[in-house]
mmCIF file of C-alpha atoms in Angstrom:
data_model
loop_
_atom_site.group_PDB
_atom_site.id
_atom_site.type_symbol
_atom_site.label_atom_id
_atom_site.label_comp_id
_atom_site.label_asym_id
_atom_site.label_seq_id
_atom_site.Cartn_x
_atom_site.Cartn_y
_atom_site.Cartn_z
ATOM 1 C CA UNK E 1 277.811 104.275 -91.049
ATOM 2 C CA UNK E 2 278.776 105.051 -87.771
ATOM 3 C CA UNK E 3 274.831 106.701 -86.384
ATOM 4 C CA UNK E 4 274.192 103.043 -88.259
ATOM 5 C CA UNK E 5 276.156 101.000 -85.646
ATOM 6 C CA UNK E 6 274.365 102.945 -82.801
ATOM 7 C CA UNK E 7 270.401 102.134 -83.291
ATOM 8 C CA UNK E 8 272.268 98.712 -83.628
ATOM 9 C CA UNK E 9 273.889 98.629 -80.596
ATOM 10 C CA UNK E 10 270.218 100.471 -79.258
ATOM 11 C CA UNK E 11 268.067 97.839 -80.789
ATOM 12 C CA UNK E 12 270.241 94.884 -79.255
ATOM 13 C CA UNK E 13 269.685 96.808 -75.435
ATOM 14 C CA UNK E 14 266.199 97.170 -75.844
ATOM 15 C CA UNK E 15 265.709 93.471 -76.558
ATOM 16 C CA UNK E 16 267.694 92.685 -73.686
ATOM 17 C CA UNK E 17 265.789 94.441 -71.073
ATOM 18 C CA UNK E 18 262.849 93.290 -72.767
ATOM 19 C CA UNK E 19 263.769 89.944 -72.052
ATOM 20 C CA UNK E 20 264.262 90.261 -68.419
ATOM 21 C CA UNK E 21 261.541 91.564 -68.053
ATOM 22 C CA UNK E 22 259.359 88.557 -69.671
ATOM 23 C CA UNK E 23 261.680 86.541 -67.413
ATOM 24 C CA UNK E 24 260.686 88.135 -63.950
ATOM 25 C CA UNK E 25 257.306 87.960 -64.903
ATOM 26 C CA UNK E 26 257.265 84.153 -65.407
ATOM 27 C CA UNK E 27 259.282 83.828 -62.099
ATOM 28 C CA UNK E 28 256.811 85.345 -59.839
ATOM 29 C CA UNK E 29 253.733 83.396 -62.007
ATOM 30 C CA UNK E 30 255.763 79.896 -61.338
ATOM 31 C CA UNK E 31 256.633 81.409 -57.202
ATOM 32 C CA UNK E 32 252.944 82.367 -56.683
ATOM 33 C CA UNK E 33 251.806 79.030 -58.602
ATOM 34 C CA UNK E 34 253.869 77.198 -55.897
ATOM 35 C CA UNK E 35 252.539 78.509 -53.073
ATOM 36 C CA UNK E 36 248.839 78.284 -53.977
ATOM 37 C CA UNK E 37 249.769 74.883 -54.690
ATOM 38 C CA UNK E 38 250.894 74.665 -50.928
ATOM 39 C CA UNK E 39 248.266 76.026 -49.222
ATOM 40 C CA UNK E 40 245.794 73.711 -51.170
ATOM 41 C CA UNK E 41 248.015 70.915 -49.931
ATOM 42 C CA UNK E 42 248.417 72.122 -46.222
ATOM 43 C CA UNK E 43 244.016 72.509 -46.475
ATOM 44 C CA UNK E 44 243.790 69.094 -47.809
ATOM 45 C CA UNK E 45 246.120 67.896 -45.326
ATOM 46 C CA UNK E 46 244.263 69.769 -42.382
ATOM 47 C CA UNK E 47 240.628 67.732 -43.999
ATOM 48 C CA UNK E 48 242.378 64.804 -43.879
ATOM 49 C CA UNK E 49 244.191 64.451 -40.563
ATOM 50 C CA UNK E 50 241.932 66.789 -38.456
ATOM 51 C CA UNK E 51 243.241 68.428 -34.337
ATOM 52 C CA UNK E 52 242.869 65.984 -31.807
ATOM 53 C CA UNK E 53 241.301 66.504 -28.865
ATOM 54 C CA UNK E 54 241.447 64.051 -25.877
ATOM 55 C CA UNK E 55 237.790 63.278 -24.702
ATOM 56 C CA UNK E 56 235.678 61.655 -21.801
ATOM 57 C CA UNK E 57 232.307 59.655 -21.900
ATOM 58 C CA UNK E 58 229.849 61.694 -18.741
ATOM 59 C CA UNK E 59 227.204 60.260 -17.716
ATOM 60 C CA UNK E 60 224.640 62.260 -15.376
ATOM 61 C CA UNK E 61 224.069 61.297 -11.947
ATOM 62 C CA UNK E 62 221.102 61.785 -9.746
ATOM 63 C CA UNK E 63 221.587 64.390 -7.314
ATOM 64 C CA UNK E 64 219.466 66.402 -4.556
ATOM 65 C CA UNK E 65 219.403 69.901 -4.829
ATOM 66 C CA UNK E 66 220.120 71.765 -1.557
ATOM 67 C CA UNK E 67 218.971 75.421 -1.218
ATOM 68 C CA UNK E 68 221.433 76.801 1.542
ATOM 69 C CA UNK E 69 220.415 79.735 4.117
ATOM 70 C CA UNK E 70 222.480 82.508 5.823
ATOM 71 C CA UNK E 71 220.120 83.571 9.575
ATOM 72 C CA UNK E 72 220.105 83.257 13.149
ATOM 73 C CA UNK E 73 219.040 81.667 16.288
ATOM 74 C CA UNK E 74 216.651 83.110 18.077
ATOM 75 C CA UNK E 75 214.053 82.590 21.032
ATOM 76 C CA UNK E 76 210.605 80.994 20.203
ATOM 77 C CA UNK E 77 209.401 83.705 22.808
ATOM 78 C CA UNK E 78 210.667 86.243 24.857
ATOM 79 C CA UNK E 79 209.256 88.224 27.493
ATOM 80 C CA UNK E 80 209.182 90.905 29.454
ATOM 81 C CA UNK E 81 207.057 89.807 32.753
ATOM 82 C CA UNK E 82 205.406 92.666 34.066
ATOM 83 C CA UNK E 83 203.462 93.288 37.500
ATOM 84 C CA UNK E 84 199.883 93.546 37.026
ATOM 85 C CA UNK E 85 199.366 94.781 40.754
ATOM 86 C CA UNK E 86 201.691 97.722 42.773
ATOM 87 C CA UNK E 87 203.885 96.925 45.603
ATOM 88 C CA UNK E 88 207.307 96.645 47.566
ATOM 89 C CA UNK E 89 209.430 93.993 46.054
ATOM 90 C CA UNK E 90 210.476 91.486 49.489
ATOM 91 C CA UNK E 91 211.972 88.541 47.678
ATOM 92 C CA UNK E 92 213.499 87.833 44.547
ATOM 93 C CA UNK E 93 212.714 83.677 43.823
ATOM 94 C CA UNK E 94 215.165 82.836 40.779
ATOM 95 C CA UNK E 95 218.433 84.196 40.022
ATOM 96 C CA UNK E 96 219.451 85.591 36.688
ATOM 97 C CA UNK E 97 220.605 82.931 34.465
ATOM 98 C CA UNK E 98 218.335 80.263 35.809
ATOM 99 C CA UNK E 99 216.134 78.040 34.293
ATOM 100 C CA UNK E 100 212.312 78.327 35.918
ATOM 101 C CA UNK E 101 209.390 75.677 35.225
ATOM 102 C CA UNK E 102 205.778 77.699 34.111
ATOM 103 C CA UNK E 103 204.330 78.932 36.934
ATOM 104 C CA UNK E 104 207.007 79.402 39.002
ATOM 105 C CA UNK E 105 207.286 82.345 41.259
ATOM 106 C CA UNK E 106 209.667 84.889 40.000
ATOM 107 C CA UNK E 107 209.102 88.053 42.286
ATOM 108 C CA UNK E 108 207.039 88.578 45.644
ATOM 109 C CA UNK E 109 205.747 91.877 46.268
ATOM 110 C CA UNK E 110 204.909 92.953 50.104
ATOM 111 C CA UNK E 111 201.151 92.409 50.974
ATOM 112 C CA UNK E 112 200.641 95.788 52.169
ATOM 113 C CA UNK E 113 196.750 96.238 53.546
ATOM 114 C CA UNK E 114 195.790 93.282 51.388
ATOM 115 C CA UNK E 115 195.169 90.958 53.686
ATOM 116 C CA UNK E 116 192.888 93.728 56.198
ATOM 117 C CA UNK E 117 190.947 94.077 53.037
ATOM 118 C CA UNK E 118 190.432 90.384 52.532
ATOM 119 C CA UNK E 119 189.166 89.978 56.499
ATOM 120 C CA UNK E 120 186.733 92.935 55.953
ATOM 121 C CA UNK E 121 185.129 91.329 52.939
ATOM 122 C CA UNK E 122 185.067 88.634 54.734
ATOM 123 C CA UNK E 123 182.915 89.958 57.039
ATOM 124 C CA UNK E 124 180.552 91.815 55.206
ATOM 125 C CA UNK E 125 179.919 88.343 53.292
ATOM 126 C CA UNK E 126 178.739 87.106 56.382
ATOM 127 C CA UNK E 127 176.841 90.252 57.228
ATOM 128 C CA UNK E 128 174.868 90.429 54.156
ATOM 129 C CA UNK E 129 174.543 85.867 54.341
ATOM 130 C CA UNK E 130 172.833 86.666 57.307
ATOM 131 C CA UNK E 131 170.673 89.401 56.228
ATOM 132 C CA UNK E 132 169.740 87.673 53.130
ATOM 133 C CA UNK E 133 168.530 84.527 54.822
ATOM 134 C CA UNK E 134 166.399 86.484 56.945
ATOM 135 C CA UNK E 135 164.827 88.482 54.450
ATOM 136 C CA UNK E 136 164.083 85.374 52.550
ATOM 137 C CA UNK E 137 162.224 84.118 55.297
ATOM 138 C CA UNK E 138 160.452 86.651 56.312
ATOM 139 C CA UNK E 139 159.431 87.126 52.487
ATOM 140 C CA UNK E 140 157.866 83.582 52.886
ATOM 141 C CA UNK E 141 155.688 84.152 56.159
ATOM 142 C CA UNK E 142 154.401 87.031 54.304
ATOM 143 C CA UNK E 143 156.409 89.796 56.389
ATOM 144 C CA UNK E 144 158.479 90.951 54.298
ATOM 145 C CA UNK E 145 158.092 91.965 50.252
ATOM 146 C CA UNK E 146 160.198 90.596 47.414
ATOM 147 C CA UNK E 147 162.330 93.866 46.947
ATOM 148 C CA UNK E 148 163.696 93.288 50.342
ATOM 149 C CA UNK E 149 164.707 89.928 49.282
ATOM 150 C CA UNK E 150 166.268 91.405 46.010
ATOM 151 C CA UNK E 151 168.299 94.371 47.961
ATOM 152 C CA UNK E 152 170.060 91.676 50.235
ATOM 153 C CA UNK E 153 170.472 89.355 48.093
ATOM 154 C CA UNK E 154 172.335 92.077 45.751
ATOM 155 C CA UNK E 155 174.065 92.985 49.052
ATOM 156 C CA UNK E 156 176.141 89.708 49.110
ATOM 157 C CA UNK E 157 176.549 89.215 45.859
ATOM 158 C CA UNK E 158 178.635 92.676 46.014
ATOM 159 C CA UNK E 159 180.487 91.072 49.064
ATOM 160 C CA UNK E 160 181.408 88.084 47.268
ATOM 161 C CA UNK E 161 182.812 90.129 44.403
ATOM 162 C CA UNK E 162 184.664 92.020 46.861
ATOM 163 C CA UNK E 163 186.505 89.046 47.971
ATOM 164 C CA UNK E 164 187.198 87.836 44.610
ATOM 165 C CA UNK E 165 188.711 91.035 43.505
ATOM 166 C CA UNK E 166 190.808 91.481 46.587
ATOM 167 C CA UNK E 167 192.050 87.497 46.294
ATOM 168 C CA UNK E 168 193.168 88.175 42.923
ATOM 169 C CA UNK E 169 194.834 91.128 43.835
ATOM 170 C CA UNK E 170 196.827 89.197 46.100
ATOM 171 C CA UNK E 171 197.745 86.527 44.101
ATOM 172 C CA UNK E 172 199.223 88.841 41.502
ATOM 173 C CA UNK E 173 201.383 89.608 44.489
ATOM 174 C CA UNK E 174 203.380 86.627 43.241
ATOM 175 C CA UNK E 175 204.545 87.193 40.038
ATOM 176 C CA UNK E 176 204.858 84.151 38.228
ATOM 177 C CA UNK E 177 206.587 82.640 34.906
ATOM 178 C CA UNK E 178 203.917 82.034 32.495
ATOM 179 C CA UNK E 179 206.312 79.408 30.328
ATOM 180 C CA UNK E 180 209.287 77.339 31.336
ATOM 181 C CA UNK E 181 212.200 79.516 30.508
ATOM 182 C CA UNK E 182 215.657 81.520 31.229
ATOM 183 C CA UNK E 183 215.552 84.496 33.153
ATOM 184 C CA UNK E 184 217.321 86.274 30.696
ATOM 185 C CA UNK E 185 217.324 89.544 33.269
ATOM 186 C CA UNK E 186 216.124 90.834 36.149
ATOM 187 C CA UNK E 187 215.552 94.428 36.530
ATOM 188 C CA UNK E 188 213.323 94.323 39.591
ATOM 189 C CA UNK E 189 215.727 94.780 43.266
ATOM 190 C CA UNK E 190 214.214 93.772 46.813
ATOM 191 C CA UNK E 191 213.086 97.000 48.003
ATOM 192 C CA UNK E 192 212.340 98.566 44.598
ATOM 193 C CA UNK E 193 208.667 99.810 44.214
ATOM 194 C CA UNK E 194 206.968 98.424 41.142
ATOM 195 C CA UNK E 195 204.100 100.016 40.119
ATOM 196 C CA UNK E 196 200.761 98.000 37.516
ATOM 197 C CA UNK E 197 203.550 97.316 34.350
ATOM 198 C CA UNK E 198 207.077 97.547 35.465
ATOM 199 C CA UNK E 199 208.925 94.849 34.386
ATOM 200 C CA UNK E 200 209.895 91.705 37.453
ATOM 201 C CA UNK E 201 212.006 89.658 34.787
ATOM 202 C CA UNK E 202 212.840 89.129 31.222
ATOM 203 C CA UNK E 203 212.170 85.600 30.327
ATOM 204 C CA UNK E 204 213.049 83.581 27.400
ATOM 205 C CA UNK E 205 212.418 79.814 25.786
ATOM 206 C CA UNK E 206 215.517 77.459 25.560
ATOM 207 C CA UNK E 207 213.306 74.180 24.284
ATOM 208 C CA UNK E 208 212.965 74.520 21.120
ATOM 209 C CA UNK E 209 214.753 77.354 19.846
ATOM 210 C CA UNK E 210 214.689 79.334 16.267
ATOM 211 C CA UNK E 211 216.761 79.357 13.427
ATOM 212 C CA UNK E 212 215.441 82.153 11.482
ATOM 213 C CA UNK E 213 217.109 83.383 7.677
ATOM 214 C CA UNK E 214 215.528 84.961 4.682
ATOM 215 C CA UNK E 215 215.216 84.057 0.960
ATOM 216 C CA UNK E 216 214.929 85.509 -2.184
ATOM 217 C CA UNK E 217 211.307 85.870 -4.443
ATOM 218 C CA UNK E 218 213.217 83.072 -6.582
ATOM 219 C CA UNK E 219 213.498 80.526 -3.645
ATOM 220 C CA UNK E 220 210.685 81.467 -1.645
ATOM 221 C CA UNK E 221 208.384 79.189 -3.945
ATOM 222 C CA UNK E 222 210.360 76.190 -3.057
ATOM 223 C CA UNK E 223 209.811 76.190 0.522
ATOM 224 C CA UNK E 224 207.228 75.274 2.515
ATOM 225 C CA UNK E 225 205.854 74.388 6.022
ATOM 226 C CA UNK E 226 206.568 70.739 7.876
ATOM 227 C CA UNK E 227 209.680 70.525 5.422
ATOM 228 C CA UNK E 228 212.965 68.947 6.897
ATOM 229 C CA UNK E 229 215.944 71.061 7.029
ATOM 230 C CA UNK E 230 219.062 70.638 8.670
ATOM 231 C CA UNK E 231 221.191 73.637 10.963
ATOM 232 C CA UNK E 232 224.517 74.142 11.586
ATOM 233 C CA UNK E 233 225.923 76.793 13.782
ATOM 234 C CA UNK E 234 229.569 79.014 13.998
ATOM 235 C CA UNK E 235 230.179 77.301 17.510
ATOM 236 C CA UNK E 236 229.512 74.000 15.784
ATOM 237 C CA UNK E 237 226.433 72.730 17.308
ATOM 238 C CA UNK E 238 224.665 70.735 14.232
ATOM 239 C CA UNK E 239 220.799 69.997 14.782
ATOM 240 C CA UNK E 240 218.105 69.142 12.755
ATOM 241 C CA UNK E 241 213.929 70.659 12.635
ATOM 242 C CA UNK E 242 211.409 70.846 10.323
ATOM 243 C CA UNK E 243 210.618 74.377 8.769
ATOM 244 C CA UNK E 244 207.234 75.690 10.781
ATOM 245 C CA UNK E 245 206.827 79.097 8.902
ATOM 246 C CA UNK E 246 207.185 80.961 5.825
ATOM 247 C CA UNK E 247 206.027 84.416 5.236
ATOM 248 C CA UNK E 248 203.820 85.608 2.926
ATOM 249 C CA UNK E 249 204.496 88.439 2.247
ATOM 250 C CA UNK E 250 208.157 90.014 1.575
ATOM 251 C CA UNK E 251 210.131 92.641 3.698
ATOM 252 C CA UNK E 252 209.801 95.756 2.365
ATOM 253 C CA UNK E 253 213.248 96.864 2.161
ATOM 254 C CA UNK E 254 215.021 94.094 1.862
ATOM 255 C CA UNK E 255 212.027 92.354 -0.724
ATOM 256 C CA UNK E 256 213.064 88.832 0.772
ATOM 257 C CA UNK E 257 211.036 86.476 3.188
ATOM 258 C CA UNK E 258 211.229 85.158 6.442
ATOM 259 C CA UNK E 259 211.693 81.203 7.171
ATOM 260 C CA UNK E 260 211.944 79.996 10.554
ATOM 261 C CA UNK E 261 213.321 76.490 11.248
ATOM 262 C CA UNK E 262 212.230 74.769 14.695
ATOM 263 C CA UNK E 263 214.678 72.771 16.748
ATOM 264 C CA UNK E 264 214.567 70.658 19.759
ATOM 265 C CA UNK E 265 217.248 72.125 22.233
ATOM 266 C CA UNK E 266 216.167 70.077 25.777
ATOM 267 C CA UNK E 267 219.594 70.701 26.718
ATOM 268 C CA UNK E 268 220.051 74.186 25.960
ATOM 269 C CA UNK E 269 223.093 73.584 24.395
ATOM 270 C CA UNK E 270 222.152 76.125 21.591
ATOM 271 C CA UNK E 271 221.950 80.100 22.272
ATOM 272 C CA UNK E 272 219.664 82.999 20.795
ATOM 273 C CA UNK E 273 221.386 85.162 18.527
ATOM 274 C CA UNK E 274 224.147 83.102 16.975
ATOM 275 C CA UNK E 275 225.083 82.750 13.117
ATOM 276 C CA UNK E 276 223.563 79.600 11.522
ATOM 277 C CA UNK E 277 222.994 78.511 8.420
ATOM 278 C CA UNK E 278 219.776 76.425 7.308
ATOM 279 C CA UNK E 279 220.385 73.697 4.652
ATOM 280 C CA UNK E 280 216.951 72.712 2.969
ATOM 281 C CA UNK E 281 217.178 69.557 0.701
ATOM 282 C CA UNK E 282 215.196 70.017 -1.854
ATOM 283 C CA UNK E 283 213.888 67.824 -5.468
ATOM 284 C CA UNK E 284 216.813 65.539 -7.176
ATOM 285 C CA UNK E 285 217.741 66.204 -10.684
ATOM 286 C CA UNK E 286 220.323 65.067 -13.272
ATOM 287 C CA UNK E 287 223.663 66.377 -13.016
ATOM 288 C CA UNK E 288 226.993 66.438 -13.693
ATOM 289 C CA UNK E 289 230.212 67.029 -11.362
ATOM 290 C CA UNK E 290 233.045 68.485 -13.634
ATOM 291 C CA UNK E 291 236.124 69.671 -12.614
ATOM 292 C CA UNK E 292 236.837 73.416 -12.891
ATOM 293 C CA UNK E 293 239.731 73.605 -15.733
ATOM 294 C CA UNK E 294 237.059 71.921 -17.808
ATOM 295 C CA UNK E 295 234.383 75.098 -17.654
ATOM 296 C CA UNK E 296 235.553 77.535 -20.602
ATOM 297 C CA UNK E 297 233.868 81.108 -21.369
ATOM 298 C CA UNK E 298 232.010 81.600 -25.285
ATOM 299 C CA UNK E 299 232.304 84.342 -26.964
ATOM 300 C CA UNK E 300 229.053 85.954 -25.438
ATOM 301 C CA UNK E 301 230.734 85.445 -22.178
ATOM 302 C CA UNK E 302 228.562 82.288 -21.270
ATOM 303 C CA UNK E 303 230.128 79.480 -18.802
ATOM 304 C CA UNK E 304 229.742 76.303 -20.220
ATOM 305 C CA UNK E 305 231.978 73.319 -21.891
ATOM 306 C CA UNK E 306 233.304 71.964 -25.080
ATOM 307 C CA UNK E 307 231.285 68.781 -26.344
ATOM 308 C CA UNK E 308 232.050 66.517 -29.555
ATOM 309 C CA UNK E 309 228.944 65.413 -31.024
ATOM 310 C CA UNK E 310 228.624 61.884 -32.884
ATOM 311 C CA UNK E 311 229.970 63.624 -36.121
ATOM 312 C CA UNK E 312 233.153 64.480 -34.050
ATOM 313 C CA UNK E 313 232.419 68.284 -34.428
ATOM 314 C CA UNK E 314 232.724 70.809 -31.878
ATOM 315 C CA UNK E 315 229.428 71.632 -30.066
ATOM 316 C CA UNK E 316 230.082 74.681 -27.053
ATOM 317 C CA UNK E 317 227.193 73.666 -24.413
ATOM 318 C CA UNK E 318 226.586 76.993 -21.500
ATOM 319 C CA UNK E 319 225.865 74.995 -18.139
ATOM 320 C CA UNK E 320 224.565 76.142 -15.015
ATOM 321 C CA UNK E 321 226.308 76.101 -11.555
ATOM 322 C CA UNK E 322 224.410 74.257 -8.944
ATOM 323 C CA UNK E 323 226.979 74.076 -6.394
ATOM 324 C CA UNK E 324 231.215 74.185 -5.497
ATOM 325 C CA UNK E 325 233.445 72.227 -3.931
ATOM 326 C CA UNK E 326 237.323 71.934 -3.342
ATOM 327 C CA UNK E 327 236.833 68.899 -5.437
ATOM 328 C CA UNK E 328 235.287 70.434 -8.289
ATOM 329 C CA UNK E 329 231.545 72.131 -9.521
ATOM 330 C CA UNK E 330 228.106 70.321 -9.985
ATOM 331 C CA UNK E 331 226.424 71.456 -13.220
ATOM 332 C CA UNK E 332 223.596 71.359 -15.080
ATOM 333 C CA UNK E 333 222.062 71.971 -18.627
ATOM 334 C CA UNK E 334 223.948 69.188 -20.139
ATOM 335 C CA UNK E 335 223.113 65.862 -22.168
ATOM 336 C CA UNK E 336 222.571 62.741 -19.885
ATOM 337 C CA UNK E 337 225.444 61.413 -21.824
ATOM 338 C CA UNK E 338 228.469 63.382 -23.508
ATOM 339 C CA UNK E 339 231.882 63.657 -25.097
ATOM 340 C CA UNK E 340 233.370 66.091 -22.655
ATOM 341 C CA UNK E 341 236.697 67.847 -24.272
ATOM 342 C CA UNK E 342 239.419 67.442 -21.186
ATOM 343 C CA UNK E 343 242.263 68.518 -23.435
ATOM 344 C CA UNK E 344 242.768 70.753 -26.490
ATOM 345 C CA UNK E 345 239.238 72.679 -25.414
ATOM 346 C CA UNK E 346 241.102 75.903 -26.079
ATOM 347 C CA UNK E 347 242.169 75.489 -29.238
ATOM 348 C CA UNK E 348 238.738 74.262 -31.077
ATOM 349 C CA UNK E 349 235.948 76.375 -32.330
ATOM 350 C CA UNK E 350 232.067 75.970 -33.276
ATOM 351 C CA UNK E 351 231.566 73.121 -35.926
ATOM 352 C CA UNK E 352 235.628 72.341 -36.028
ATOM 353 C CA UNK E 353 236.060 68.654 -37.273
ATOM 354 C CA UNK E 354 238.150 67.099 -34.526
ATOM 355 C CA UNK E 355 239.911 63.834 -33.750
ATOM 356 C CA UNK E 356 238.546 62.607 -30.371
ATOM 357 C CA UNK E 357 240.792 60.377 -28.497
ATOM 358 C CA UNK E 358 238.867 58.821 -25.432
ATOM 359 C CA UNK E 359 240.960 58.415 -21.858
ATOM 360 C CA UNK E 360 241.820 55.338 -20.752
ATOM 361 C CA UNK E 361 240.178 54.209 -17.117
ATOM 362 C CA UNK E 362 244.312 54.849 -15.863
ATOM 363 C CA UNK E 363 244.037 58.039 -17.180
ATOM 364 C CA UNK E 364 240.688 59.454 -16.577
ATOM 365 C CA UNK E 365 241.311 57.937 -12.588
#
């Protein structure tokens, strides 16, 4: 009776924990229930009532494309005037530093035995005149034959050579400037003896001067001559010229080209060897001026912006930088006319429905 009472008392524990069990189980079904429940809710919730995103209409605007150049001033011309003659320097005709008109006499040389030489060409000109008339007549009487004639004749001509070649040789006694010009130096001293190619003076242009830069194989193809371009220089001096060469071919170590930019400098206000740059405007084009907390990076890495298209889904649009300011970037690549994301672009992905909300004219001011 009494091992009776104990599978009782066994039975009625088993049951229980049995139960318990069932009722744990149909806890977590009803928990789990609930929460799927939820989340379908929160996702119907998120279709419904999608992010907003505050938005503004852009509209392109024409604008010119500028290619800018880093260079240099430099000379048109500079040159090293050399003596073509030898001879004592006597006089020195324009100081260093000065500005000299073409032709103007930069260093005298001492006439040595020039002028001897002249007077005894001189004479023998009139020698041989005299001999060649006579032969000439006599050749006519019938005293004299024709080779006679020829030998004096061949006489002066030598004389009169002689003369020319010693007047010449005189003249380039006077060294002169062959273009207007700053003597730049002057190496030559009174009582130095220059031998044919030692230099007198250096000589360089002032009006017009050079500003000279080079540009890549990608912008060499936009440029070319009798093009208007404007300069600006580190002392300040602004000036504008018109671009009279591009080369043809590309430096060899550096594999970019040379553009020179002429400009009128009658007052000499600019100087060779000064950092410039060259501004070239070049063809207008659509584009858009953003500012820069509006540019965001993809997931490639691409700059670009956040659009919403007319279904009010998220479109990411990569835009190219044309130029920057303090007031903000020019770009291109975009639509003529957009919904530009200006808050909220951060938090938005590919294809996400959005709410747009459009700024006012206070706000977008």
């Amino acid at each position: 009776m009494k091992h009776f009472g104990s599978l009782i008392w066994a039975a009625l524990m088993m049951a229980a924990i049995v139960g318990w069990l069932a009722l744990n189980t149909y806890a977590r079904q009803s928990v789990s229930e609930n929460e799927q429940a939820a989340k379908s809710a929160n996702a119907k919730q998120a279709v419904t009532h999608p992010v907003r995103v505050q938005v503004r209409r852009i509209t392109a605007i024409p604008r010119r494309e500028t290619l800018t150049i880093r260079g240099r001033t430099e000379a048109v011309a500079s040159v090293d005037v050399r003596t073509r003659t030898e001879g004592q320097v006597v006089k020195l005709n324009a100081k260093k530093g000065a500005f000299v008109q073409e032709g103007a006499e930069l260093c005298t040389l001492d006439m040595g035995t020039r002028e001897a030489r002249l007077a005894e060409a001189a004479a023998m000109l009139a020698q041989t005149e005299l001999d060649y008339k006579a032969a000439a007549a006599l050749m006519k009487r019938g005293f004299a034959p024709e080779t006679q004639e020829a030998a004096n004749k061949a006489k002066r001509d030598a004389a009169l050579a002689a003369i020319k070649q010693v007047r010449i040789d005189i003249e380039r006694t006077r060294i002169r400037a062959p273009f207007a010009g700053i003597v730049e130096d002057q190496p030559a001293k009174v009582g130095d003896l220059l031998k044919v190619g030692d230099i007198c003076a250096r000589l360089v242009t002032q009006d017009p001067i050079l500003v000279v830069g080079e540009v890549t194989e990608n912008e060499v193809a936009k440029l070319k001559t009798g093009m208007t371009a404007s300069t600006e220089l580190v002392t300040g001096n602004r000036a504008s010229g018109k671009i009279r060469f591009v080369a043809r071919s590309a430096d060899a170590a550096t594999r970019t080209f040379r553009v020179e930019v002429e400009v009128a400098n009658p007052q000499g206000l600019l100087r060779a060897g000064v950092t410039a740059s060259i501004s070239v405007p070049l063809k207008s084009a659509p584009a858009h001026k953003l500012a820069y907390s509006l540019l965001s990076l993809s997931d490639e890495g691409q700059i670009g912006v956040r659009l919403v298209n007319d279904d009010n889904t998220i479109r990411f649009m990569p835009v190219t930088i044309l130029d920057d300011s303090k007031n903000g970037v020019w770009v291109a690549g975009l639509p003529d006319k957009a919904r530009l994301i200006t808050v909220g672009q951060d938090y938005v992905r590919e294809g996400q429905l959005v709410e747009p909300v459009e700024m006012t004219a206070e706000a977008g001011s």
